[in-house]
GROMACS .gro file of N, CA, C and O in nm:
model
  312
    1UNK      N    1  -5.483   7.852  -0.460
    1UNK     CA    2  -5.508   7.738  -0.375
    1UNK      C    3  -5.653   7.692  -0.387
    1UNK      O    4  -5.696   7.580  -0.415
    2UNK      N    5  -5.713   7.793  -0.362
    2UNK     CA    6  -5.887   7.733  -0.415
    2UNK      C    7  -5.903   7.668  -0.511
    2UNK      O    8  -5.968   7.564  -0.504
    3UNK      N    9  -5.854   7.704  -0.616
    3UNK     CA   10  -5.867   7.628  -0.787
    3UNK      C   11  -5.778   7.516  -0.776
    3UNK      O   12  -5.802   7.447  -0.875
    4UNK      N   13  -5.703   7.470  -0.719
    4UNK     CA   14  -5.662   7.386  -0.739
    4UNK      C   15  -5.723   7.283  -0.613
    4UNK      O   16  -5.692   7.165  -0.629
    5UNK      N   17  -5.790   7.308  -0.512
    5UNK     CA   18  -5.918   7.241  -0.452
    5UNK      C   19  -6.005   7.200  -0.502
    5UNK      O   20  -6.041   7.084  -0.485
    6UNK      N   21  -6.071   7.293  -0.586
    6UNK     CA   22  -6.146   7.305  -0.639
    6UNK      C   23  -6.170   7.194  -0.768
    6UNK      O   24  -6.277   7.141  -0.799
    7UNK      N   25  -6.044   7.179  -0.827
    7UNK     CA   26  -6.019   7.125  -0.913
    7UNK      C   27  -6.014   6.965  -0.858
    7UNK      O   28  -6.091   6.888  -0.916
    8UNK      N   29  -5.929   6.909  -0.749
    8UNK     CA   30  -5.914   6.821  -0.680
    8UNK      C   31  -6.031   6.758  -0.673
    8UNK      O   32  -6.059   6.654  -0.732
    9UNK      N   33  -6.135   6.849  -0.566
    9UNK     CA   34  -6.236   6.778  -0.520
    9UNK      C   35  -6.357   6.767  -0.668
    9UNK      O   36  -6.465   6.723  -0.632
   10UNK      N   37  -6.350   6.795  -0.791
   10UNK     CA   38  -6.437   6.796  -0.881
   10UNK      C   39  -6.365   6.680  -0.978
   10UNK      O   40  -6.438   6.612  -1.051
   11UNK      N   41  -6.250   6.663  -0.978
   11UNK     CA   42  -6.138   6.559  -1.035
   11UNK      C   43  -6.223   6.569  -1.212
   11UNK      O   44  -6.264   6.479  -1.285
   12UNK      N   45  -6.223   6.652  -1.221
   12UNK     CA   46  -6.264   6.681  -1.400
   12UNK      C   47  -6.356   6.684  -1.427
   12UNK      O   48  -6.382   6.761  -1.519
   13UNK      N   49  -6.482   6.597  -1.362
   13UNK     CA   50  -6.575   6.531  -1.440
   13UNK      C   51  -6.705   6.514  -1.382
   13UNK      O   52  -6.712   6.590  -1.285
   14UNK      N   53  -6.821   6.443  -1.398
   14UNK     CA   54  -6.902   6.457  -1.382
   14UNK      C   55  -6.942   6.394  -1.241
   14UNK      O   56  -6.900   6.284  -1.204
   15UNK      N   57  -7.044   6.491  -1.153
   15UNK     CA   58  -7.056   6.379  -0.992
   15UNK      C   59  -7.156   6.240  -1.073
   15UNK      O   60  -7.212   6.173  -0.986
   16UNK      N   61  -7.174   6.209  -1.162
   16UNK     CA   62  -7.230   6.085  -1.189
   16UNK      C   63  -7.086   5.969  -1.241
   16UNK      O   64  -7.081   5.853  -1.199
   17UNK      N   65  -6.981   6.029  -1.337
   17UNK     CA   66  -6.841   5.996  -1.369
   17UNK      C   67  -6.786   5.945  -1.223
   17UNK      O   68  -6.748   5.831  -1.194
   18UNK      N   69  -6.793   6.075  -1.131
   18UNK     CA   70  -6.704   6.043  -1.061
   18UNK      C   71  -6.751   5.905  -0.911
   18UNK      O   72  -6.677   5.834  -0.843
   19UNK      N   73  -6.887   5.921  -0.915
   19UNK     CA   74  -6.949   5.812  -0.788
   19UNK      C   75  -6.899   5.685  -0.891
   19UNK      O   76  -6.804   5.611  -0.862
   20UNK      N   77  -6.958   5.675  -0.981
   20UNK     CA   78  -6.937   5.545  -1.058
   20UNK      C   79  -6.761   5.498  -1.096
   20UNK      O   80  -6.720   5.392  -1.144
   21UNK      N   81  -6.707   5.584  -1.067
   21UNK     CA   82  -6.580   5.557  -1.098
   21UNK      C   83  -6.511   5.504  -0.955
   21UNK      O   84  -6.433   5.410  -0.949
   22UNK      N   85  -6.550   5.574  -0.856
   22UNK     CA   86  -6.540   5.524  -0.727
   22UNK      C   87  -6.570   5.376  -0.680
   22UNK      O   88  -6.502   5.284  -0.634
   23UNK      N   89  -6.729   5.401  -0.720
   23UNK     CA   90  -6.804   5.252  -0.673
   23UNK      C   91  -6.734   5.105  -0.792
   23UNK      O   92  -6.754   4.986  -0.767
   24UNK      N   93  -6.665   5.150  -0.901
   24UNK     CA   94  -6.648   5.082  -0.971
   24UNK      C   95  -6.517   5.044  -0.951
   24UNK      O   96  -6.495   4.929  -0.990
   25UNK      N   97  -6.396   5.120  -0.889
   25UNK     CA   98  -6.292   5.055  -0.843
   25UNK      C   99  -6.300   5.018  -0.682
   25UNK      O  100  -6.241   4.915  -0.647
   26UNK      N  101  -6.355   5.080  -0.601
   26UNK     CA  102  -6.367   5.000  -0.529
   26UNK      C  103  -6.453   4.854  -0.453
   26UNK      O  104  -6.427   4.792  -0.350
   27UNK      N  105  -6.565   4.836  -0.561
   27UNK     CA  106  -6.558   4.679  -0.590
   27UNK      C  107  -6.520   4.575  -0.664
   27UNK      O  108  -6.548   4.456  -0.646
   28UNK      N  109  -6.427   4.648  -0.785
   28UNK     CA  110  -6.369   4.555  -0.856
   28UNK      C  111  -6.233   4.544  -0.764
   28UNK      O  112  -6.160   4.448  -0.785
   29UNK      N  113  -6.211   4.606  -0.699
   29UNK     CA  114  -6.036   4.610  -0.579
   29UNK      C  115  -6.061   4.464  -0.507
   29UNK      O  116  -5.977   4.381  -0.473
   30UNK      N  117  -6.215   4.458  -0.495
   30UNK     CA  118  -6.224   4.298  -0.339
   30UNK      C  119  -6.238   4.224  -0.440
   30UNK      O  120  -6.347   4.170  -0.455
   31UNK      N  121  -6.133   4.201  -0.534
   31UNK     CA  122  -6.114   4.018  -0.601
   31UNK      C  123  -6.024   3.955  -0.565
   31UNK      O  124  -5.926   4.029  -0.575
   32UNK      N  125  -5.991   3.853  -0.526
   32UNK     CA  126  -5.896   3.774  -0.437
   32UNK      C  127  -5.731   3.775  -0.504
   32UNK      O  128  -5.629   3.730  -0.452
   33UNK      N  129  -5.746   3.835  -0.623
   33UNK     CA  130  -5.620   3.794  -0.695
   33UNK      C  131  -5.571   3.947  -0.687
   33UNK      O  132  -5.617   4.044  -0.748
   34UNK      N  133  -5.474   3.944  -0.602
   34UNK     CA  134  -5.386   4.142  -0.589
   34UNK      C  135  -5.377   4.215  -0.712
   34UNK      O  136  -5.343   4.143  -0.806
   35UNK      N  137  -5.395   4.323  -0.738
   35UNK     CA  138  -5.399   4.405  -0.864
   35UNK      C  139  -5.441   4.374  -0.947
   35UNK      O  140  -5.441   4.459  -1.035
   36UNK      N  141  -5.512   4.225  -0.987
   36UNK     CA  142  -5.613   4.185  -1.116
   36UNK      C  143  -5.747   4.291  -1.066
   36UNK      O  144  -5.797   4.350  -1.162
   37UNK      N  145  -5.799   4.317  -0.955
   37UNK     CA  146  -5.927   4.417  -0.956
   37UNK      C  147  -5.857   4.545  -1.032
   37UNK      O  148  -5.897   4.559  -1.147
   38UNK      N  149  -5.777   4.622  -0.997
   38UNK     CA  150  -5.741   4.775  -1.022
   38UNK      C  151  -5.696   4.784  -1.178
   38UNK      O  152  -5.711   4.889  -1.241
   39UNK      N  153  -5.638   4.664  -1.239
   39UNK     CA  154  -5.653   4.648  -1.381
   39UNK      C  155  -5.788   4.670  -1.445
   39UNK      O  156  -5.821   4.772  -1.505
   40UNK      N  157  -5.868   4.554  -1.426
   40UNK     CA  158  -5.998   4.565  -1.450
   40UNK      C  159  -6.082   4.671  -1.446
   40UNK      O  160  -6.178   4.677  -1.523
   41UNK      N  161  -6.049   4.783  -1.339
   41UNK     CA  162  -6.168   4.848  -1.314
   41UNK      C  163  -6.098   4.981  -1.403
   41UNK      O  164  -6.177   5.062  -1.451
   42UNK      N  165  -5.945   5.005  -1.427
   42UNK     CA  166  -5.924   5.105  -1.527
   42UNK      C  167  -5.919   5.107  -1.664
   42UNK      O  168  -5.906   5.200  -1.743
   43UNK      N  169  -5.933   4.958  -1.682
   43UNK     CA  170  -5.993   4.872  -1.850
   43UNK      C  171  -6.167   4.905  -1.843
   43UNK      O  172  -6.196   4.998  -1.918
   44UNK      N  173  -6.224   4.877  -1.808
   44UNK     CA  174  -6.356   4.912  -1.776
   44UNK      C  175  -6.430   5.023  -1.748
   44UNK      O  176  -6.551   5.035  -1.762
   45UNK      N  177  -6.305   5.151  -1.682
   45UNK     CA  178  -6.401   5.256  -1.636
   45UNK      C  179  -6.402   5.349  -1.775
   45UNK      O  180  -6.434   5.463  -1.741
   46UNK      N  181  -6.386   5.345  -1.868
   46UNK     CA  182  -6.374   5.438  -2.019
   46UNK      C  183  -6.513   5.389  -2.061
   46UNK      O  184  -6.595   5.477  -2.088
   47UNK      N  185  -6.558   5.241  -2.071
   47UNK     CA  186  -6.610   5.211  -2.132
   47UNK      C  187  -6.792   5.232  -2.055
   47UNK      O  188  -6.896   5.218  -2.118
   48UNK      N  189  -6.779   5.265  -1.921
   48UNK     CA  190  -6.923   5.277  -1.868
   48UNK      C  191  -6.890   5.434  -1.800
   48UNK      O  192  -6.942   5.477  -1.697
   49UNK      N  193  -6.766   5.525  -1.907
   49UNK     CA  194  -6.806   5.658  -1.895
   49UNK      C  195  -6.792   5.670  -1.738
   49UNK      O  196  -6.884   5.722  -1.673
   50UNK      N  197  -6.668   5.620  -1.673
   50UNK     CA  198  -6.623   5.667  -1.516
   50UNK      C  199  -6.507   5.743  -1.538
   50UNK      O  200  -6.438   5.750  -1.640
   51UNK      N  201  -6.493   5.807  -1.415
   51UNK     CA  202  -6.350   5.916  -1.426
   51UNK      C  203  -6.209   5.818  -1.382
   51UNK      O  204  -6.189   5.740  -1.289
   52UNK      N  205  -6.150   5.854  -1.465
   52UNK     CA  206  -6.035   5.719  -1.396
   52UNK      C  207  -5.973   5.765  -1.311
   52UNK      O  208  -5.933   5.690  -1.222
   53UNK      N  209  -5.944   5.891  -1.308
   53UNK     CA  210  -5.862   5.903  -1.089
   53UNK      C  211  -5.968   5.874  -1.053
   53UNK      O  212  -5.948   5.755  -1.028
   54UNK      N  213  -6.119   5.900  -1.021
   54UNK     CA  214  -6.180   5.828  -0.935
   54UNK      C  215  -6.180   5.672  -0.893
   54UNK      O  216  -6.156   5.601  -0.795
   55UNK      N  217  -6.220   5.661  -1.028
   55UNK     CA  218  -6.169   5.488  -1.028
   55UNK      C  219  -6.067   5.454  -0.917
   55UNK      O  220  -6.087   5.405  -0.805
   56UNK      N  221  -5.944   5.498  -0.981
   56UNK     CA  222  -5.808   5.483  -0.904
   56UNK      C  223  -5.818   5.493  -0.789
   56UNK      O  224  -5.755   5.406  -0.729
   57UNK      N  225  -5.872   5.565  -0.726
   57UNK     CA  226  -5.903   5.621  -0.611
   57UNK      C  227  -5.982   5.543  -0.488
   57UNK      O  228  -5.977   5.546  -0.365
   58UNK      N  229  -6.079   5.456  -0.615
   58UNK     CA  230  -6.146   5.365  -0.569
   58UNK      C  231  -6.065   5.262  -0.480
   58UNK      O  232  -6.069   5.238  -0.360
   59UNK      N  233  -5.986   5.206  -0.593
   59UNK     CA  234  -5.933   5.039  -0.597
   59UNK      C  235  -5.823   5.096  -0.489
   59UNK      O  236  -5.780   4.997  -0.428
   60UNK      N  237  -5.758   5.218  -0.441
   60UNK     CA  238  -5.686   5.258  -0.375
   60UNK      C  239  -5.724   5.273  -0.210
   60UNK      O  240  -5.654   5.323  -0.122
   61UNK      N  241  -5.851   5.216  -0.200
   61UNK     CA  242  -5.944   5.254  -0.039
   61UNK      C  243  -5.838   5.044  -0.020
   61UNK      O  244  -5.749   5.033   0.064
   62UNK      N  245  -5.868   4.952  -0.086
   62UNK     CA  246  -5.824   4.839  -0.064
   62UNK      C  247  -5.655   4.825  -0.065
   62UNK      O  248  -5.588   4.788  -0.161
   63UNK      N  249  -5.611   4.861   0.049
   63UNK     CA  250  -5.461   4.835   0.035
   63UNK      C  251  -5.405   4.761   0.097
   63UNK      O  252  -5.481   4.711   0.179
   64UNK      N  253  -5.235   4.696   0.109
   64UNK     CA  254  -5.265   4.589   0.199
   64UNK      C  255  -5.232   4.613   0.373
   64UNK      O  256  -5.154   4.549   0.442
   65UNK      N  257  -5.310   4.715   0.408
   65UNK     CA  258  -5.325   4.727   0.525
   65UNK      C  259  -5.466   4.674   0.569
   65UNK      O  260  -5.484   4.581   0.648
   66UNK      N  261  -5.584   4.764   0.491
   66UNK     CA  262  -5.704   4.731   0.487
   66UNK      C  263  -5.794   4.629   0.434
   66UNK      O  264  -5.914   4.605   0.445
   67UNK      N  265  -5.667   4.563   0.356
   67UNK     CA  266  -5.696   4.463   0.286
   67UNK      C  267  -5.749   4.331   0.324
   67UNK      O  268  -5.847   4.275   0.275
   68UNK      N  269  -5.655   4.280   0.437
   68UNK     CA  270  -5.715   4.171   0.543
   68UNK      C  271  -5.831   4.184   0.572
   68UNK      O  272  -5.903   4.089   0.544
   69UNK      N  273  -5.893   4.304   0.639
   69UNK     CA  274  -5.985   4.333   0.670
   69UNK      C  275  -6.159   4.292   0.641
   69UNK      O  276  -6.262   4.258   0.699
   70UNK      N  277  -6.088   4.335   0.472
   70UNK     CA  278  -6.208   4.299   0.391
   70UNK      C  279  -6.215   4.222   0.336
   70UNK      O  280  -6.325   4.208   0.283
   71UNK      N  281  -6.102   4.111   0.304
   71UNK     CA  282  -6.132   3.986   0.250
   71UNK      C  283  -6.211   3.888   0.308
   71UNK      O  284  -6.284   3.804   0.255
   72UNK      N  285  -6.171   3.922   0.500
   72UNK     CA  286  -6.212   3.849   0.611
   72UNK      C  287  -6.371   3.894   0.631
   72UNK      O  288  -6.461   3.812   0.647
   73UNK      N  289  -6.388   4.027   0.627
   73UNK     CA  290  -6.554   4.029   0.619
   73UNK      C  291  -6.593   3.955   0.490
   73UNK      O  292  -6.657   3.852   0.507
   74UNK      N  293  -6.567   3.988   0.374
   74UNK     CA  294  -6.624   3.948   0.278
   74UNK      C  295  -6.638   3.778   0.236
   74UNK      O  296  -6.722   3.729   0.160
   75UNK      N  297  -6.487   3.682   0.339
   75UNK     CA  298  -6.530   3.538   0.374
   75UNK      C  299  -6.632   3.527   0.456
   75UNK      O  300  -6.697   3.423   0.443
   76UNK      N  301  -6.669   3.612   0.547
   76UNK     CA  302  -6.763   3.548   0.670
   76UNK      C  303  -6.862   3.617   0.643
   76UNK      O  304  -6.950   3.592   0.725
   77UNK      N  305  -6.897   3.698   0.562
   77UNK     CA  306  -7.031   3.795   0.517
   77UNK      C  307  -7.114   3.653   0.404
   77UNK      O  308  -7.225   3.601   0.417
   78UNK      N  309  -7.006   3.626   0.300
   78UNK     CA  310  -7.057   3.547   0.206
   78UNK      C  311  -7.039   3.603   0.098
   78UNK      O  312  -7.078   3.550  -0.006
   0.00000   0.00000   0.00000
């Protein structure tokens, strides 16, 4: 059970792989067009060296529960 925690919370790869894989799907997730961000950001995360479950993981915080949420801050933020 540890190793496979272990394994979980390290998701393969590097803590620089894995923040950037994070931060990289979850701002490519707030594009107005549904699942064109989560495409993008797992076409993209190979190429700037991100972990792609992180990635995934990312674009996966924007769902359409939370989703309203942040489109609506992100209209009235700017």
């Amino acid at each position: 059970m540890r190793q496979w925690l272990r394994k979980l919370m390290t998701l393969n790869g590097s803590p620089r792989g894995i923040a950037g894989g994070f931060s990289l799907g979850l701002s490519l997730s707030l594009l107005p067009v549904p699942f064109v961000g989560m495409f993008a950001a797992l076409a993209t995360a190979p190429l700037l060296r991100c972990n792609l479950p992180a990635t995934y993981l990312g674009t996966a915080v924007v769902n359409p529960v939370t989703g309203p949420l942040f489109y609506f801050a992100e209209l009235y933020i700017g």
